[in-house]
Coordinates of C-alpha atoms in Angstrom, one line a residue:
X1 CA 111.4 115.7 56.8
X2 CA 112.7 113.4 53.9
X3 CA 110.1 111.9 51.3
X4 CA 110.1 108.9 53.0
X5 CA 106.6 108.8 55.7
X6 CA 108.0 105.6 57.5
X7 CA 110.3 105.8 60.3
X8 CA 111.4 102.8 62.6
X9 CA 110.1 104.9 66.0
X10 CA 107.2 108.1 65.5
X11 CA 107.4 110.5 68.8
X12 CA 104.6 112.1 69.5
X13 CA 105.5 115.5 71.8
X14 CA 109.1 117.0 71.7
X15 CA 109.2 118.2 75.3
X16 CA 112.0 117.0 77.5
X17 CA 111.0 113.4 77.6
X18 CA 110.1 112.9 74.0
X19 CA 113.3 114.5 72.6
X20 CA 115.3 112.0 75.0
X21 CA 113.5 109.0 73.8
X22 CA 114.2 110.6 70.1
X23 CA 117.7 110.3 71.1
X24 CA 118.3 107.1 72.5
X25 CA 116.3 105.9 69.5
X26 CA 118.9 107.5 67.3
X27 CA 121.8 106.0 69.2
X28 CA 120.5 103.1 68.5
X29 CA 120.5 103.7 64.5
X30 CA 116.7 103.9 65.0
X31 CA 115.3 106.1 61.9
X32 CA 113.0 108.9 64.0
X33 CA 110.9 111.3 63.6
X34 CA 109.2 113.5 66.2
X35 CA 106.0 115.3 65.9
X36 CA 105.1 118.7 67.7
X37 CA 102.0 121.2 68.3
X38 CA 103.4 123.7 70.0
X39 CA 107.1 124.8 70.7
X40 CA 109.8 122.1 70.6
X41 CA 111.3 121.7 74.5
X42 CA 107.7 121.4 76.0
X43 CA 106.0 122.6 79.1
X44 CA 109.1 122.4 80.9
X45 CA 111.1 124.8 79.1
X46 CA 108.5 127.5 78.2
X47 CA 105.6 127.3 81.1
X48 CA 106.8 124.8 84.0
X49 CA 110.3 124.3 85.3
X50 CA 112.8 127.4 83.9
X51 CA 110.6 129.8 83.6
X52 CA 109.0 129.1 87.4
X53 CA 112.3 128.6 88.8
X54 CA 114.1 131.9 87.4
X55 CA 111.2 133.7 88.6
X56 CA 111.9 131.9 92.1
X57 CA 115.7 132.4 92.2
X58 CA 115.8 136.0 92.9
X59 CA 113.5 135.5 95.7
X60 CA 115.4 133.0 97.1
X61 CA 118.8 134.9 97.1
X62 CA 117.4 138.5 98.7
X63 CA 116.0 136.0 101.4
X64 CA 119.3 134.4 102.0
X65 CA 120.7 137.5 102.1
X66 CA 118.6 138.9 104.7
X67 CA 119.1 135.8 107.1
X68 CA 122.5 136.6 107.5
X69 CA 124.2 139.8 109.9
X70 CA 126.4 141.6 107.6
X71 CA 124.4 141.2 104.3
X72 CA 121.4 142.1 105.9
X73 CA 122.1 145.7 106.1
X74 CA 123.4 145.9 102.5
X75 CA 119.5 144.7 101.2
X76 CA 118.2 148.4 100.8
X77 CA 115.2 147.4 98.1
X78 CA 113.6 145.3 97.1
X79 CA 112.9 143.0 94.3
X80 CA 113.5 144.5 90.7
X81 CA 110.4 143.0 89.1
X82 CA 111.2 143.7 85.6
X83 CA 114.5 142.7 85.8
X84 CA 113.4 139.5 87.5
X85 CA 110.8 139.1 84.3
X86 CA 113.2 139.9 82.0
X87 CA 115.6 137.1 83.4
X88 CA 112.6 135.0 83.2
X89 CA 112.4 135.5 79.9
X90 CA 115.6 135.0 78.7
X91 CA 115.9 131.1 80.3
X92 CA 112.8 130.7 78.1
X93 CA 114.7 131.9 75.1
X94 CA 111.7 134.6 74.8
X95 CA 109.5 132.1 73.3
X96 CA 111.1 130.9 70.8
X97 CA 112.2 127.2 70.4
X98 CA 114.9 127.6 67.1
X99 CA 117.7 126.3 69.4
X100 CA 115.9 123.5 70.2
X101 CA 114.4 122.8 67.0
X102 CA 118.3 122.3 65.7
X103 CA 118.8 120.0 68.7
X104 CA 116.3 117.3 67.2
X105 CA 117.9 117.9 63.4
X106 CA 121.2 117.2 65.0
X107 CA 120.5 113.8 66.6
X108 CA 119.6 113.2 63.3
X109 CA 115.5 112.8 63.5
X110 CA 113.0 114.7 61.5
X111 CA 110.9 117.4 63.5
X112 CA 107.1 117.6 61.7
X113 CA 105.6 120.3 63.2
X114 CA 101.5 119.8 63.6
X115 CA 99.2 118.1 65.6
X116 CA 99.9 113.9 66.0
X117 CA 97.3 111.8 66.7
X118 CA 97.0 107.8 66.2
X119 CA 95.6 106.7 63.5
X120 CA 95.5 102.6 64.1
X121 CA 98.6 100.5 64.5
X122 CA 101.6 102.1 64.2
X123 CA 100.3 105.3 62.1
X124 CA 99.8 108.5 63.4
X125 CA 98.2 111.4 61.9
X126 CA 99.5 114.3 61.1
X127 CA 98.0 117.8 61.0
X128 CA 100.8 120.3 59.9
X129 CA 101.0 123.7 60.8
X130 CA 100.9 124.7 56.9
X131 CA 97.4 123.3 56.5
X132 CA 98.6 119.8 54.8
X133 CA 98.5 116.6 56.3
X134 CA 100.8 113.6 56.7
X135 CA 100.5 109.7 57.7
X136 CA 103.5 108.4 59.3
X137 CA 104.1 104.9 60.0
X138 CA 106.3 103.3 62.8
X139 CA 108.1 100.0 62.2
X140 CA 108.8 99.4 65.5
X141 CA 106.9 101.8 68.3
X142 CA 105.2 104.8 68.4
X143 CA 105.9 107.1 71.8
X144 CA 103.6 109.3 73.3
X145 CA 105.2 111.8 75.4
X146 CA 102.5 114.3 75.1
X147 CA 102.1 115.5 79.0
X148 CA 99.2 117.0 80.9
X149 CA 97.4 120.1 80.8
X150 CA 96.3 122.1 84.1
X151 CA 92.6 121.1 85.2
X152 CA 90.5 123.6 86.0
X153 CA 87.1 123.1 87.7
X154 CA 83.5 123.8 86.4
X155 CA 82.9 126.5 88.6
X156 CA 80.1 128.9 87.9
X157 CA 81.5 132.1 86.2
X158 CA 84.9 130.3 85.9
X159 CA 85.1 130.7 81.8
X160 CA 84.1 134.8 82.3
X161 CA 86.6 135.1 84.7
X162 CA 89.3 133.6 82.4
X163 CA 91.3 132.4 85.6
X164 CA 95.4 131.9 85.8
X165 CA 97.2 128.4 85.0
X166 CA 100.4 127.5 85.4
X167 CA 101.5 128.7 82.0
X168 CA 99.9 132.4 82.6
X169 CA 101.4 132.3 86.4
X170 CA 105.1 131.6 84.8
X171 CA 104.6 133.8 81.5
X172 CA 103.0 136.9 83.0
X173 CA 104.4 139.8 81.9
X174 CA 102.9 142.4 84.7
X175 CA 102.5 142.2 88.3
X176 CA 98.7 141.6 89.3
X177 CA 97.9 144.0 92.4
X178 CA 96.3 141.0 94.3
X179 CA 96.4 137.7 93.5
X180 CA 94.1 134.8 94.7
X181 CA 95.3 131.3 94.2
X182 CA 94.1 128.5 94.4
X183 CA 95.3 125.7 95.9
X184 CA 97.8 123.5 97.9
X185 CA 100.2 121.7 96.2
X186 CA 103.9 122.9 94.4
X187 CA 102.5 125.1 91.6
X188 CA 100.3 126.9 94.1
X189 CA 102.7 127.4 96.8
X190 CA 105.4 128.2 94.3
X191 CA 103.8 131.3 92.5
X192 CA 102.3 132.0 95.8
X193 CA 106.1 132.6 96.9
X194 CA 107.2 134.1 93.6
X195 CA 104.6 136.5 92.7
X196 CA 104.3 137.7 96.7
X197 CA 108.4 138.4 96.2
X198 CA 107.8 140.4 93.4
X199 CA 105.3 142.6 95.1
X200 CA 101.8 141.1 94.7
X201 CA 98.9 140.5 97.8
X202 CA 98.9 137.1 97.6
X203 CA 95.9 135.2 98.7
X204 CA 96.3 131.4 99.0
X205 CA 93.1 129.3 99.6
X206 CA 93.9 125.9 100.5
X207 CA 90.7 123.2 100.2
X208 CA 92.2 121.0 102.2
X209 CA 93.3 120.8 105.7
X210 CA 97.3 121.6 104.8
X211 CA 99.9 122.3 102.4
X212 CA 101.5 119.8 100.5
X213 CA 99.9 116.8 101.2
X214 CA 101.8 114.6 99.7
X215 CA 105.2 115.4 101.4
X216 CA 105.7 114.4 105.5
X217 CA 103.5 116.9 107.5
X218 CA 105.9 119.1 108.6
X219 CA 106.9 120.2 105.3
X220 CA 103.0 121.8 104.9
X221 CA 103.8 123.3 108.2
X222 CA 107.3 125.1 107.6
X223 CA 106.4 126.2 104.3
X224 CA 102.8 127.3 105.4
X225 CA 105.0 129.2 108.4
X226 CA 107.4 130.9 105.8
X227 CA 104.4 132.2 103.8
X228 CA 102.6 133.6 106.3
X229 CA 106.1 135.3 107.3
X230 CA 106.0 136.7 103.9
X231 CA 102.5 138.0 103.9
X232 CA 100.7 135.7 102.2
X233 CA 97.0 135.4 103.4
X234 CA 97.4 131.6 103.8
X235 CA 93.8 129.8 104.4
X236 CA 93.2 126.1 104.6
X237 CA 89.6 124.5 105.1
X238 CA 88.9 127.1 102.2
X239 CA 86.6 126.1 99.2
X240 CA 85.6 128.1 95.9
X241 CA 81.7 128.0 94.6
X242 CA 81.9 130.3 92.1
X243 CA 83.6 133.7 90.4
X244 CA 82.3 136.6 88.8
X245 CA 84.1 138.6 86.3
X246 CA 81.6 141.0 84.4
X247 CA 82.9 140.9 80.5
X248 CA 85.8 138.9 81.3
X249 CA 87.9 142.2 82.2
X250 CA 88.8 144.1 85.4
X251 CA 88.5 142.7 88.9
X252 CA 87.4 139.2 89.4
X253 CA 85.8 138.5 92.6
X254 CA 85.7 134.7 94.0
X255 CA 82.4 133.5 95.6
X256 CA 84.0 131.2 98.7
X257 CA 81.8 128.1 100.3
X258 CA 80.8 130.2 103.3
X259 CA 79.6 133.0 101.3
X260 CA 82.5 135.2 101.5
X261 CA 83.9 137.4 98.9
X262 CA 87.7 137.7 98.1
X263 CA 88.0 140.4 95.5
X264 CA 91.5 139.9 93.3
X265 CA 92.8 141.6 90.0
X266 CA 94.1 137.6 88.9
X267 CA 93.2 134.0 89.9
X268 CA 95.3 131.2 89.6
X269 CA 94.0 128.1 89.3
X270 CA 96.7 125.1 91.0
X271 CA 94.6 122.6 91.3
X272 CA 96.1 119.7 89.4
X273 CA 96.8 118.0 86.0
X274 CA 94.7 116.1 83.7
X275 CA 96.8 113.6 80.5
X276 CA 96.8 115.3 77.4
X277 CA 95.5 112.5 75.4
X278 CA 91.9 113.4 74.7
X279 CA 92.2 114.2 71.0
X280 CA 95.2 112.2 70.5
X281 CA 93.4 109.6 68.6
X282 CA 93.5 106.4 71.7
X283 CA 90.5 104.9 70.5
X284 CA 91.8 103.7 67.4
X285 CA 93.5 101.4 69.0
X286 CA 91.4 100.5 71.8
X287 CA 91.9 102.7 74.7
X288 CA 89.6 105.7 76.3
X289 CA 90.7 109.0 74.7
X290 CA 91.9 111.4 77.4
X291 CA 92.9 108.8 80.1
X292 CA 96.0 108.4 81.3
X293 CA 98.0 105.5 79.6
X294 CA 99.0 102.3 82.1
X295 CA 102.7 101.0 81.1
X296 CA 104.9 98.3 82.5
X297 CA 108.5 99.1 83.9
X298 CA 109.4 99.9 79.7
X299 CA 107.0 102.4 79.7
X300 CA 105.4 100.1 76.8
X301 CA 101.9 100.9 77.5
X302 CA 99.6 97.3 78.4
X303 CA 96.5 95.7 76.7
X304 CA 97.9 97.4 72.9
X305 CA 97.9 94.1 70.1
X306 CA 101.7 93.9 69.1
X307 CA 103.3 95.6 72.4
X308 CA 104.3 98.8 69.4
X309 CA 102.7 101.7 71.6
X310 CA 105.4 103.6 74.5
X311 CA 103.9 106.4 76.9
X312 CA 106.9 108.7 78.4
X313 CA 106.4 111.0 80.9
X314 CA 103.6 112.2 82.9
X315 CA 100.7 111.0 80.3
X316 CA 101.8 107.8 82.1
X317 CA 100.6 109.0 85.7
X318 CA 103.5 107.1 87.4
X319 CA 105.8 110.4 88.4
X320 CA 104.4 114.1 87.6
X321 CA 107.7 115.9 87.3
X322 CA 110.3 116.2 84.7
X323 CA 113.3 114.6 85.8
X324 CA 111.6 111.4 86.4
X325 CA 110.4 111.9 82.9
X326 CA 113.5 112.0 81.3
X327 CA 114.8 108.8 82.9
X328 CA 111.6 106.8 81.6
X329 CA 113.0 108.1 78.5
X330 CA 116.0 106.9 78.7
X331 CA 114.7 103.3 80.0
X332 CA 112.0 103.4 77.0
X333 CA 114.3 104.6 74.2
X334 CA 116.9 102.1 75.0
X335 CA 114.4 99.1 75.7
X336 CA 112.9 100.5 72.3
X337 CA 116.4 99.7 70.7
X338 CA 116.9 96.3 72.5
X339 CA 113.1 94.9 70.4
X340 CA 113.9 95.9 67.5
X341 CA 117.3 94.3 67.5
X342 CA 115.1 91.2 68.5
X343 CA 117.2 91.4 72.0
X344 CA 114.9 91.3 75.2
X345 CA 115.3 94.3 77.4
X346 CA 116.9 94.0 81.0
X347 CA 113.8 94.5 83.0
X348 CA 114.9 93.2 86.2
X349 CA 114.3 95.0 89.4
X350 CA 116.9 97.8 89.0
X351 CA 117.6 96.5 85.3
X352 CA 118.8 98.6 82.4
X353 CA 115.7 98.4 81.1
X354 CA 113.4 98.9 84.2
X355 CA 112.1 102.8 85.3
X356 CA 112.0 100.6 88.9
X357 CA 113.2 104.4 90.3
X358 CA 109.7 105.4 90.1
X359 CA 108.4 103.4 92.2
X360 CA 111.2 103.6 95.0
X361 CA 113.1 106.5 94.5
X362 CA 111.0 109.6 92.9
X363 CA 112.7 112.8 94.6
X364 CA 110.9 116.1 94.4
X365 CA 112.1 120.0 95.6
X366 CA 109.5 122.6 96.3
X367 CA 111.3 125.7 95.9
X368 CA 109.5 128.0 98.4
X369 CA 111.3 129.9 101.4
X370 CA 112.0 127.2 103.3
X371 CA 112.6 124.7 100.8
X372 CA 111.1 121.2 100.6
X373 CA 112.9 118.4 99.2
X374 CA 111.9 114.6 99.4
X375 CA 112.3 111.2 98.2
X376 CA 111.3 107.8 98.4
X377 CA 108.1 107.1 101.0
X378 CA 106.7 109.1 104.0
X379 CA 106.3 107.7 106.7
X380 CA 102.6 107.0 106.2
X381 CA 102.9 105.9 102.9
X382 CA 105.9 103.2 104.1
X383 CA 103.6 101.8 106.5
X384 CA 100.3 101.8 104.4
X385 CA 102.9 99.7 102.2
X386 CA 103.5 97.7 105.2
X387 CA 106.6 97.9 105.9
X388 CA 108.3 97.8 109.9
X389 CA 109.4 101.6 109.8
X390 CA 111.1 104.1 112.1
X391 CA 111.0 107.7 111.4
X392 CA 114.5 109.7 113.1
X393 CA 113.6 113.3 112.9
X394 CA 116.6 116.1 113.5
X395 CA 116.2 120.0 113.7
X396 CA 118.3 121.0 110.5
X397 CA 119.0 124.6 113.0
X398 CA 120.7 122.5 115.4
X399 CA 123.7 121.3 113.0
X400 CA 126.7 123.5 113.2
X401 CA 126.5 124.2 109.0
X402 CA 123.0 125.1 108.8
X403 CA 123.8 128.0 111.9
X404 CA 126.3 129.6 109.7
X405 CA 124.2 129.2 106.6
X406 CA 121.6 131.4 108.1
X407 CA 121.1 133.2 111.6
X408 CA 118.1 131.2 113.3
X409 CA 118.1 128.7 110.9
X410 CA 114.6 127.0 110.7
X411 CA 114.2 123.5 109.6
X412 CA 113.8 119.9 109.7
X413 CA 114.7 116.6 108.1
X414 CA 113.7 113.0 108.8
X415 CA 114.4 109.4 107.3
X416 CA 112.2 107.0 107.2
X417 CA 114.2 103.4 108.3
X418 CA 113.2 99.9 107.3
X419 CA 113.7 98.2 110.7
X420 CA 114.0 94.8 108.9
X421 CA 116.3 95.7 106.1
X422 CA 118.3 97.9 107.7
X423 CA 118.4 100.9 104.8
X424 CA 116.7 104.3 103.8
X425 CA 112.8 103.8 102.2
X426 CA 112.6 107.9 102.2
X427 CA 114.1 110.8 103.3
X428 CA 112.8 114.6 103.6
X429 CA 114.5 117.6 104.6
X430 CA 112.8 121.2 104.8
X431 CA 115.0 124.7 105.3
X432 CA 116.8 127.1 103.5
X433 CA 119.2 125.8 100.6
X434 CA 118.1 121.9 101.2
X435 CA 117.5 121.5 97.7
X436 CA 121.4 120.3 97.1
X437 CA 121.2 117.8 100.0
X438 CA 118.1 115.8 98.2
X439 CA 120.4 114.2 95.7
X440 CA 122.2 112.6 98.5
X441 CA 119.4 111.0 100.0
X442 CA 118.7 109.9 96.3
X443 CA 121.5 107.8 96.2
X444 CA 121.0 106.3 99.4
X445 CA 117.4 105.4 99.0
X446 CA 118.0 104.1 95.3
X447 CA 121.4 102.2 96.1
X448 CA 119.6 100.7 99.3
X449 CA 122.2 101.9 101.0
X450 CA 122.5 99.9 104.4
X451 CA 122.8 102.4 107.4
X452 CA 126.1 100.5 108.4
X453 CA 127.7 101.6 105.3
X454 CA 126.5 105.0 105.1
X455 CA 127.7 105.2 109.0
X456 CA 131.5 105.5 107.4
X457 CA 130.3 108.1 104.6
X458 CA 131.6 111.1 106.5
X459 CA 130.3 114.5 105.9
X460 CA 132.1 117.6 105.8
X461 CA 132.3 119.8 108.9
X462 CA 130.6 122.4 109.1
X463 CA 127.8 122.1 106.2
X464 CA 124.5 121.3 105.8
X465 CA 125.6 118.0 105.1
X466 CA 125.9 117.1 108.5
X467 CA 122.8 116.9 109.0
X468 CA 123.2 113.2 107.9
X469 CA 125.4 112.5 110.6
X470 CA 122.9 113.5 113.2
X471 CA 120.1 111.5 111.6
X472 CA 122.4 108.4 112.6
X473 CA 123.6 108.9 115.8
X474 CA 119.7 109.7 116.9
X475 CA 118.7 106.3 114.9
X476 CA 121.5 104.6 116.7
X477 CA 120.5 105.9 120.1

């Protein structure tokens, strides 16, 4: 850092999202600086994204395999675990963030490495990792892009029995014999694929009624079908009430609401995510410390006394995934450049200025065996928004490209029609390899595509793709 403490933008977290609002600062001649506790790149890098998704990868491609005659009878093994963890390690760079540490020097900002916190208007705190500490004061806005954390419940015996999250479930370095995890949602029926893949017993105990949730129902289903067709002990309607773990070492046995005992060597804990903002110094400026931060379409966060405070990312509790991240960084970076030109951002529906995507358009893949992969609104959640919707379903094994894909190819895919408008509110598809369709259904959903047009957008015969074409002709009649 040079001797100077005052910067025109502070960032607090350089994960994904706050090294892109550190950049679009800087290319707008913004003087920057970007503070960081732990390993420059984030959650995402390190614990989250790469590391879970190399760890799936594998899985996915001996499956793929296996579906078709021909390759089939050239699988003769199984996974190879280590090599599987030692590819897992390598897309996290082992560890170590020096690649990404030059990455912020070479946009030209100054990485402080410590613990940030806010210290009143437009000065934040810092702790630095050699012991010293350092005030640094914003002329224009200070960014939090600090994440969440994984929540864990206060279960009896759950601090003896020094349970999984996310981070150990991606960084684990040994295959647990049996695994218990808990919970329904991505992280949980992600390592509940990954780990089973790579040889574990994996339990998966499900509070609620079905997997997933938030996605269309049959996306719970199919991947609740393919885990079970994997060996995963899948059990919904299944509650936790308390663990025991004598010492904090060897077996740990879970205490389930009906009395039952599940004895596992590991437990992960999928249960959600909390803001990481409780020692991050909000109520110096007049907000609850460790609550998530409520920001306009700028991503400028309301009710702060000179409009100087951003939050980026999920610490603003509008879309809980990376990508979406990186686009409000984008949106708040640039509309961070417009004030302090003394310009007024473009904050118009769909403006330049305007993260309007995560409202309309948020897509999300699960990357189990099958594949989930969604965007935009449910059917439910179109009409709870009352909107006049059709829903056109279409069996994904019934188009010519998906057959060939994969022998018995299992899956679905639906779009969710406003009747009044004529174009795509959401748009779900669930099978093997639908991941690179979802981007598709982006465009249509955020373009408000009208179904006339996309009528002449022709898909190649015979993919996946085709799918689309199906979709129509069955909403056409």
């Amino acid at each position: 850092m040079g001797a100077s403490d005052t910067y025109d933008v502070v960032v607090i977290g350089a994960g994904p999202v706050g090294e892109n609002v550190a950049d679009r600062a800087r290319a707008a001649g913004l003087a920057t600086a970007v503070v960081e506790s732990e390993l420059v790149g984030g959650e995402c890098s390190y614990w989250a994204c790469m590391p879970s998704k190399a760890l799936l990868r594998p899985a996915a491609a001996l499956a793929d395999a296996r579906r078709v005659a021909g390759a089939r009878e050239a699988v003769t093994g199984e996974l190879d675990a280590a090599a599987v963890l030692a590819r897992r390690d390598g897309f996290t760079s082992h560890w170590h963030d020096d690649g990404q540490a030059d990455w912020v020097k070479g946009i030209g900002a100054d990485l402080v490495r410590g613990h940030g916190r806010l210290d009143g208007p437009r000065r934040v705190l810092v702790d630095t990792a050699e012991g010293g500490r350092l005030v640094l004061t914003a002329r224009h806005a200070v960014a939090v892009c600090t994440g969440t954390r994984a929540a864990v419940p206060d279960l009896p015996g759950v601090a003896e029995a020094r349970p999984w999250t996310s981070r150990e479930a991606t960084g684990s370095h040994t295959v647990p014999g049996r695994l218990a995890v808990v919970g329904g949602g991505v992280v949980a029926v992600e390592m509940a694929t990954a780990w089973r893949a790579l040889g574990s017993a994996v339990t998966l105990l499900v509070r609620g009624g079905r997997l997933l949730p938030r996605m269309e129902p049959f996306a719970g289903e199919l991947v609740a079908e393919g885990l079970a067709r994997a060996g995963v002990d899948v059990r919904t309607g299944t509650s936790v009430a308390e663990l025991h773990r004598p010492g904090g070492s060897g077996p740990v046995t879970l205490v389930l609401g009906g009395g039952e005992r599940l004895e596992a060597d590991e437990v992960l804990f999928a249960t959600g995510r909390v803001p990481h903002t409780a020692d991050l110094g909000l109520e110096t400026v007049g907000l609850e410390p460790g609550s998530w931060l409520d920001v306009d379409d700028t991503c400028r966060v309301r009710g702060v006394e000179g409009g100087w405070l951003y939050a980026v990312g999920d610490a603003n509790h509008r879309a809980l995934l990376t990508h979406q991240g990186k686009y409000q960084a984008r949106i708040a970076g640039a509309a961070i450049g417009e004030r302090a030109a003394g310009r007024e951002p473009d904050t118009a529906p769909w403006g330049a200025h305007a993260a309007t995507a995560d409202h309309a358009a948020v897509p999300q893949v699960v990357f189990t065996d099958p594949e989930a992969a969604a965007v935009g609104l449910s059917a439910a959640e179109a009409e709870r928004a009352g909107h006049r919707v059709r829903a056109v379903d279409q069996d994904l094994g019934a188009v010519a490209g998906a057959s060939l894909y994969a022998d018995g190819y299992r899956g679905r895919a639906r779009m969710v029609v406003d009747e009044d408008r004529g174009v795509l509110l959401g748009v779900t598809f669930v099978g093997p390899g639908v991941a690179e369709l979802l981007h598709s259904a982006t465009v249509a959903v955020a373009g408000e595509v009208p179904l006339d047009r996309l009528w002449h957008a022709v898909p190649s015969y015979p993919t996946v793709s085709e799918v689309w074409l199906r979709l129509l002709e069955a909403y056409r009649g």
